[in-house]
Amino acid sequence: AQTIHQWPVAEIKAVGSPLSLGCTIKGKSSPNLYWYWQATGGTLQQLFYSITVGQVESVVQLNLSASRPKDDQFILSTEKLLLSHSGFYLCAWSPGQAFSAETLYFGSGTRLTVL
Amino acid sequence: TQTVSQSDAHVTVFEGDSVELRCNYSYGGSIYLSWYIQHHGHGLQFLLKYYSGNPVVQGVNGFEAEFSKSDSSFHLRKASVHWSDSAVYFCAVSASSAGNKLTFGIGTRVLVRP
């Protein structure tokens, strides 16, 4: 069975500090990977997606970057956090087939508070 | 560009009641429609999806949804809710021409009272 693990569970960071969030998928080779951001009580906004190692597509610019250093790993980062980065970050995967955005499997999320 | 709207921000029902959550979309081409559930502080879990065929699709935990092309809708239903169904429900649409982008609605928060 496939598992998805996100880390850390929660972070409290200062404005201007760096950030790195991670996500690992086990039990599935070559998945499509996604980062979503959710404001408190809000909907989900897709930030990045990746269909293969080393390739990441940006969907929306929020002064964040993403990388896929390994087939099963997706990293979200920034060098300088803004207050607006606060929220819930969700990593997700899909099977990596045509039209595979139809079904996503989400991690448990990282709650980020920027002070 | 595909869009999805959920007209009810909050729904309150009693345990054992039926519930219907509304979802309308706008897109002219081939699309996938799906529903996800999010319990407080957790990630989203897939409930069900529709692409073609029988317009009524069955999901997990007794949920079903019905696709209507004429109404541009994909409403979610459950005949008898349980307290554990209290959560936020998101409708989502993905267009084959939009690649890997799944667009979510704003969500409907369901509160099931005992």
mmCIF file of C-alpha atoms in Angstrom:
data_model
loop_
_atom_site.group_PDB
_atom_site.id
_atom_site.type_symbol
_atom_site.label_atom_id
_atom_site.label_comp_id
_atom_site.label_asym_id
_atom_site.label_seq_id
_atom_site.Cartn_x
_atom_site.Cartn_y
_atom_site.Cartn_z
ATOM 1 C CA ALA A 1 0.000 0.000 0.000
ATOM 2 C CA GLN A 2 1.099 3.530 -0.708
ATOM 3 C CA THR A 3 1.864 5.887 2.136
ATOM 4 C CA ILE A 4 2.534 9.602 2.167
ATOM 5 C CA HIS A 5 4.395 11.284 4.979
ATOM 6 C CA GLN A 6 4.707 15.012 5.506
ATOM 7 C CA TRP A 7 7.105 16.762 7.833
ATOM 8 C CA PRO A 8 7.072 18.626 10.084
ATOM 9 C CA VAL A 9 3.556 18.439 11.483
ATOM 10 C CA ALA A 10 3.682 22.081 12.524
ATOM 11 C CA GLU A 11 6.088 25.001 12.414
ATOM 12 C CA ILE A 12 6.180 28.403 14.063
ATOM 13 C CA LYS A 13 8.626 30.673 12.269
ATOM 14 C CA ALA A 14 9.616 34.314 12.245
ATOM 15 C CA VAL A 15 9.078 36.618 9.289
ATOM 16 C CA GLY A 16 12.198 36.608 7.142
ATOM 17 C CA SER A 17 13.396 33.201 8.274
ATOM 18 C CA PRO A 18 13.889 30.272 5.866
ATOM 19 C CA LEU A 19 11.521 27.338 5.536
ATOM 20 C CA SER A 20 11.709 23.796 4.280
ATOM 21 C CA LEU A 21 8.765 21.395 4.231
ATOM 22 C CA GLY A 22 9.006 17.843 3.011
ATOM 23 C CA CYS A 23 6.917 15.031 1.690
ATOM 24 C CA THR A 24 7.778 11.394 0.980
ATOM 25 C CA ILE A 25 5.701 8.831 -0.893
ATOM 26 C CA LYS A 26 6.346 5.157 -0.406
ATOM 27 C CA GLY A 27 4.974 2.234 -2.369
ATOM 28 C CA LYS A 28 4.416 4.029 -5.665
ATOM 29 C CA SER A 29 6.977 4.628 -8.385
ATOM 30 C CA SER A 30 6.916 7.758 -10.537
ATOM 31 C CA PRO A 31 3.910 9.421 -8.936
ATOM 32 C CA ASN A 32 2.750 12.900 -9.853
ATOM 33 C CA LEU A 33 3.385 15.123 -6.846
ATOM 34 C CA TYR A 34 1.640 18.301 -5.755
ATOM 35 C CA TRP A 35 1.876 21.067 -3.163
ATOM 36 C CA TYR A 36 -1.276 22.817 -2.058
ATOM 37 C CA TRP A 37 -1.757 25.742 0.322
ATOM 38 C CA GLN A 38 -4.866 26.275 2.387
ATOM 39 C CA ALA A 39 -5.588 29.473 4.302
ATOM 40 C CA THR A 40 -7.393 28.938 7.586
ATOM 41 C CA GLY A 41 -10.982 28.076 6.770
ATOM 42 C CA GLY A 42 -10.334 28.446 3.071
ATOM 43 C CA THR A 43 -10.100 26.432 -0.077
ATOM 44 C CA LEU A 44 -7.027 24.791 -1.522
ATOM 45 C CA GLN A 45 -4.723 26.542 -3.920
ATOM 46 C CA GLN A 46 -2.358 24.473 -6.009
ATOM 47 C CA LEU A 47 1.206 25.776 -5.766
ATOM 48 C CA PHE A 48 3.387 23.299 -7.654
ATOM 49 C CA TYR A 49 3.272 19.969 -9.366
ATOM 50 C CA SER A 50 5.874 17.558 -10.606
ATOM 51 C CA ILE A 51 5.564 14.610 -12.963
ATOM 52 C CA THR A 52 9.156 13.449 -12.772
ATOM 53 C CA VAL A 53 12.395 13.852 -10.830
ATOM 54 C CA GLY A 54 14.002 17.220 -11.300
ATOM 55 C CA GLN A 55 11.003 18.798 -13.012
ATOM 56 C CA VAL A 56 8.656 21.103 -11.132
ATOM 57 C CA GLU A 57 5.956 23.334 -12.568
ATOM 58 C CA SER A 58 4.825 26.433 -10.710
ATOM 59 C CA VAL A 59 1.099 27.127 -10.712
ATOM 60 C CA VAL A 60 1.039 30.292 -8.621
ATOM 61 C CA GLN A 61 3.777 32.621 -7.441
ATOM 62 C CA LEU A 62 3.877 33.030 -3.675
ATOM 63 C CA ASN A 63 7.615 33.569 -3.149
ATOM 64 C CA LEU A 64 7.988 29.836 -2.639
ATOM 65 C CA SER A 65 9.937 27.227 -4.534
ATOM 66 C CA ALA A 66 9.702 23.486 -4.848
ATOM 67 C CA SER A 67 12.081 20.721 -5.810
ATOM 68 C CA ARG A 68 11.909 17.000 -6.458
ATOM 69 C CA PRO A 69 15.348 15.613 -5.661
ATOM 70 C CA LYS A 70 14.200 11.987 -5.689
ATOM 71 C CA ASP A 71 11.330 10.081 -7.276
ATOM 72 C CA ASP A 72 9.585 9.777 -3.910
ATOM 73 C CA GLN A 73 10.394 13.160 -2.382
ATOM 74 C CA PHE A 74 8.949 16.659 -2.813
ATOM 75 C CA ILE A 75 10.338 19.699 -1.002
ATOM 76 C CA LEU A 76 8.745 23.115 -0.525
ATOM 77 C CA SER A 77 10.979 25.962 0.572
ATOM 78 C CA THR A 78 11.663 29.642 0.769
ATOM 79 C CA GLU A 79 14.574 31.727 1.963
ATOM 80 C CA LYS A 80 12.420 34.459 3.515
ATOM 81 C CA LEU A 81 9.029 33.837 5.016
ATOM 82 C CA LEU A 82 6.227 36.377 4.822
ATOM 83 C CA LEU A 83 3.240 36.700 7.137
ATOM 84 C CA SER A 84 1.060 35.678 4.200
ATOM 85 C CA HIS A 85 2.750 32.273 4.098
ATOM 86 C CA SER A 86 0.864 31.192 7.204
ATOM 87 C CA GLY A 87 -1.581 28.392 6.591
ATOM 88 C CA PHE A 88 -1.868 24.676 6.019
ATOM 89 C CA TYR A 89 0.419 23.055 3.459
ATOM 90 C CA LEU A 90 -0.657 19.819 1.892
ATOM 91 C CA CYS A 91 1.373 17.460 -0.223
ATOM 92 C CA ALA A 92 -0.453 15.053 -2.516
ATOM 93 C CA TRP A 93 0.249 12.394 -5.102
ATOM 94 C CA SER A 94 -1.621 10.890 -8.010
ATOM 95 C CA PRO A 95 -0.911 7.734 -9.999
ATOM 96 C CA GLY A 96 1.042 9.396 -12.768
ATOM 97 C CA GLN A 97 -1.153 8.358 -15.663
ATOM 98 C CA ALA A 98 -2.909 10.437 -18.292
ATOM 99 C CA PHE A 99 -5.426 12.799 -16.731
ATOM 100 C CA SER A 100 -4.147 11.676 -13.397
ATOM 101 C CA ALA A 101 -5.195 14.855 -11.633
ATOM 102 C CA GLU A 102 -8.590 13.218 -11.214
ATOM 103 C CA THR A 103 -7.714 11.510 -7.916
ATOM 104 C CA LEU A 104 -5.301 12.898 -5.393
ATOM 105 C CA TYR A 105 -4.065 11.274 -2.216
ATOM 106 C CA PHE A 106 -3.132 13.783 0.435
ATOM 107 C CA GLY A 107 -0.709 13.822 3.308
ATOM 108 C CA SER A 108 -1.781 14.958 6.757
ATOM 109 C CA GLY A 109 -0.437 18.457 6.214
ATOM 110 C CA THR A 110 1.902 20.928 7.888
ATOM 111 C CA ARG A 111 0.484 23.824 9.875
ATOM 112 C CA LEU A 112 2.714 26.875 9.400
ATOM 113 C CA THR A 113 2.433 29.961 11.571
ATOM 114 C CA VAL A 114 4.550 32.949 10.637
ATOM 115 C CA LEU A 115 4.943 35.585 13.344
ATOM 116 C CA THR B 1 -10.809 27.712 -17.451
ATOM 117 C CA GLN B 2 -12.778 25.397 -15.210
ATOM 118 C CA THR B 3 -14.556 26.766 -12.158
ATOM 119 C CA VAL B 4 -16.476 25.108 -9.377
ATOM 120 C CA SER B 5 -18.882 26.641 -6.897
ATOM 121 C CA GLN B 6 -20.343 25.333 -3.674
ATOM 122 C CA SER B 7 -23.308 27.435 -2.709
ATOM 123 C CA ASP B 8 -23.588 26.350 0.920
ATOM 124 C CA ALA B 9 -20.778 27.397 3.240
ATOM 125 C CA HIS B 10 -22.340 25.671 6.272
ATOM 126 C CA VAL B 11 -24.849 22.872 6.676
ATOM 127 C CA THR B 12 -26.172 21.599 10.000
ATOM 128 C CA VAL B 13 -28.078 18.323 10.233
ATOM 129 C CA PHE B 14 -29.032 15.842 12.918
ATOM 130 C CA GLU B 15 -27.615 12.364 13.118
ATOM 131 C CA GLY B 16 -29.683 10.030 10.966
ATOM 132 C CA ASP B 17 -30.844 12.826 8.657
ATOM 133 C CA SER B 18 -30.093 12.866 4.967
ATOM 134 C CA VAL B 19 -27.860 15.553 3.520
ATOM 135 C CA GLU B 20 -27.189 16.958 0.074
ATOM 136 C CA LEU B 21 -24.213 19.180 -0.661
ATOM 137 C CA ARG B 22 -24.363 21.185 -3.822
ATOM 138 C CA CYS B 23 -21.658 21.629 -6.404
ATOM 139 C CA ASN B 24 -21.902 23.393 -9.743
ATOM 140 C CA TYR B 25 -19.190 23.707 -12.311
ATOM 141 C CA SER B 26 -18.530 25.594 -15.481
ATOM 142 C CA TYR B 27 -16.471 24.112 -18.249
ATOM 143 C CA GLY B 28 -17.350 23.181 -21.778
ATOM 144 C CA GLY B 29 -15.117 20.188 -22.393
ATOM 145 C CA SER B 30 -14.390 16.804 -20.845
ATOM 146 C CA ILE B 31 -13.959 17.017 -17.107
ATOM 147 C CA TYR B 32 -13.464 14.924 -14.040
ATOM 148 C CA LEU B 33 -15.543 15.770 -10.993
ATOM 149 C CA SER B 34 -14.734 14.588 -7.535
ATOM 150 C CA TRP B 35 -15.511 15.091 -3.877
ATOM 151 C CA TYR B 36 -13.095 15.152 -0.978
ATOM 152 C CA ILE B 37 -13.618 15.265 2.753
ATOM 153 C CA GLN B 38 -11.402 17.058 5.269
ATOM 154 C CA HIS B 39 -11.706 16.459 8.971
ATOM 155 C CA HIS B 40 -10.436 19.274 11.161
ATOM 156 C CA GLY B 41 -6.650 19.565 11.099
ATOM 157 C CA HIS B 42 -6.159 16.768 8.609
ATOM 158 C CA GLY B 43 -5.477 16.310 4.944
ATOM 159 C CA LEU B 44 -8.158 15.628 2.384
ATOM 160 C CA GLN B 45 -9.520 12.182 1.657
ATOM 161 C CA PHE B 46 -10.974 11.164 -1.676
ATOM 162 C CA LEU B 47 -14.678 10.226 -1.582
ATOM 163 C CA LEU B 48 -15.713 9.601 -5.173
ATOM 164 C CA LYS B 49 -15.343 10.760 -8.746
ATOM 165 C CA TYR B 50 -17.154 10.937 -12.075
ATOM 166 C CA TYR B 51 -15.833 11.049 -15.615
ATOM 167 C CA SER B 52 -18.327 9.206 -17.757
ATOM 168 C CA GLY B 53 -20.958 6.479 -17.681
ATOM 169 C CA ASN B 54 -23.559 6.087 -14.972
ATOM 170 C CA PRO B 55 -24.252 9.599 -13.653
ATOM 171 C CA VAL B 56 -24.759 8.286 -10.125
ATOM 172 C CA VAL B 57 -21.500 7.267 -8.533
ATOM 173 C CA GLN B 58 -21.038 5.505 -5.244
ATOM 174 C CA GLY B 59 -18.294 6.446 -2.836
ATOM 175 C CA VAL B 60 -17.015 5.412 0.538
ATOM 176 C CA ASN B 61 -19.040 5.472 3.752
ATOM 177 C CA GLY B 62 -22.430 5.584 2.036
ATOM 178 C CA PHE B 63 -21.824 8.745 0.010
ATOM 179 C CA GLU B 64 -23.021 9.057 -3.541
ATOM 180 C CA ALA B 65 -23.062 11.856 -6.077
ATOM 181 C CA GLU B 66 -25.054 12.525 -9.192
ATOM 182 C CA PHE B 67 -23.732 14.209 -12.279
ATOM 183 C CA SER B 68 -26.083 16.371 -14.334
ATOM 184 C CA LYS B 69 -24.822 17.859 -17.558
ATOM 185 C CA SER B 70 -27.947 19.941 -18.070
ATOM 186 C CA ASP B 71 -27.595 21.523 -14.617
ATOM 187 C CA SER B 72 -23.778 21.547 -14.624
ATOM 188 C CA SER B 73 -23.942 19.949 -11.220
ATOM 189 C CA PHE B 74 -22.374 17.193 -9.187
ATOM 190 C CA HIS B 75 -24.238 17.118 -5.873
ATOM 191 C CA LEU B 76 -23.133 14.869 -3.035
ATOM 192 C CA ARG B 77 -25.675 12.968 -0.941
ATOM 193 C CA LYS B 78 -25.868 10.686 2.018
ATOM 194 C CA ALA B 79 -29.079 9.047 3.189
ATOM 195 C CA SER B 80 -28.264 8.873 6.901
ATOM 196 C CA VAL B 81 -25.419 10.875 8.411
ATOM 197 C CA HIS B 82 -23.314 9.916 11.397
ATOM 198 C CA TRP B 83 -21.590 12.284 13.808
ATOM 199 C CA SER B 84 -18.262 11.302 12.241
ATOM 200 C CA ASP B 85 -19.430 12.843 8.976
ATOM 201 C CA SER B 86 -18.865 16.275 10.499
ATOM 202 C CA ALA B 87 -16.158 17.746 8.286
ATOM 203 C CA VAL B 88 -15.547 20.091 5.382
ATOM 204 C CA TYR B 89 -16.463 18.739 1.973
ATOM 205 C CA PHE B 90 -14.752 19.959 -1.161
ATOM 206 C CA CYS B 91 -15.960 19.559 -4.687
ATOM 207 C CA ALA B 92 -13.220 19.561 -7.319
ATOM 208 C CA VAL B 93 -12.982 19.661 -11.080
ATOM 209 C CA SER B 94 -10.162 18.699 -13.368
ATOM 210 C CA ALA B 95 -10.260 19.255 -17.096
ATOM 211 C CA SER B 96 -8.358 16.957 -19.414
ATOM 212 C CA SER B 97 -7.104 19.981 -21.274
ATOM 213 C CA ALA B 98 -5.846 21.611 -18.069
ATOM 214 C CA GLY B 99 -3.181 19.046 -17.406
ATOM 215 C CA ASN B 100 -2.466 18.388 -13.792
ATOM 216 C CA LYS B 101 -4.571 21.097 -12.206
ATOM 217 C CA LEU B 102 -7.364 20.177 -9.858
ATOM 218 C CA THR B 103 -9.549 23.145 -8.955
ATOM 219 C CA PHE B 104 -11.347 22.996 -5.622
ATOM 220 C CA GLY B 105 -14.488 24.750 -4.474
ATOM 221 C CA ILE B 106 -14.541 26.772 -1.271
ATOM 222 C CA GLY B 107 -15.879 23.849 0.716
ATOM 223 C CA THR B 108 -19.040 23.160 2.695
ATOM 224 C CA ARG B 109 -18.701 22.703 6.423
ATOM 225 C CA VAL B 110 -21.081 20.042 7.703
ATOM 226 C CA LEU B 111 -21.977 19.788 11.352
ATOM 227 C CA VAL B 112 -23.848 16.699 12.450
ATOM 228 C CA ARG B 113 -25.664 17.172 15.758
ATOM 229 C CA PRO B 114 -26.536 14.218 17.998
#
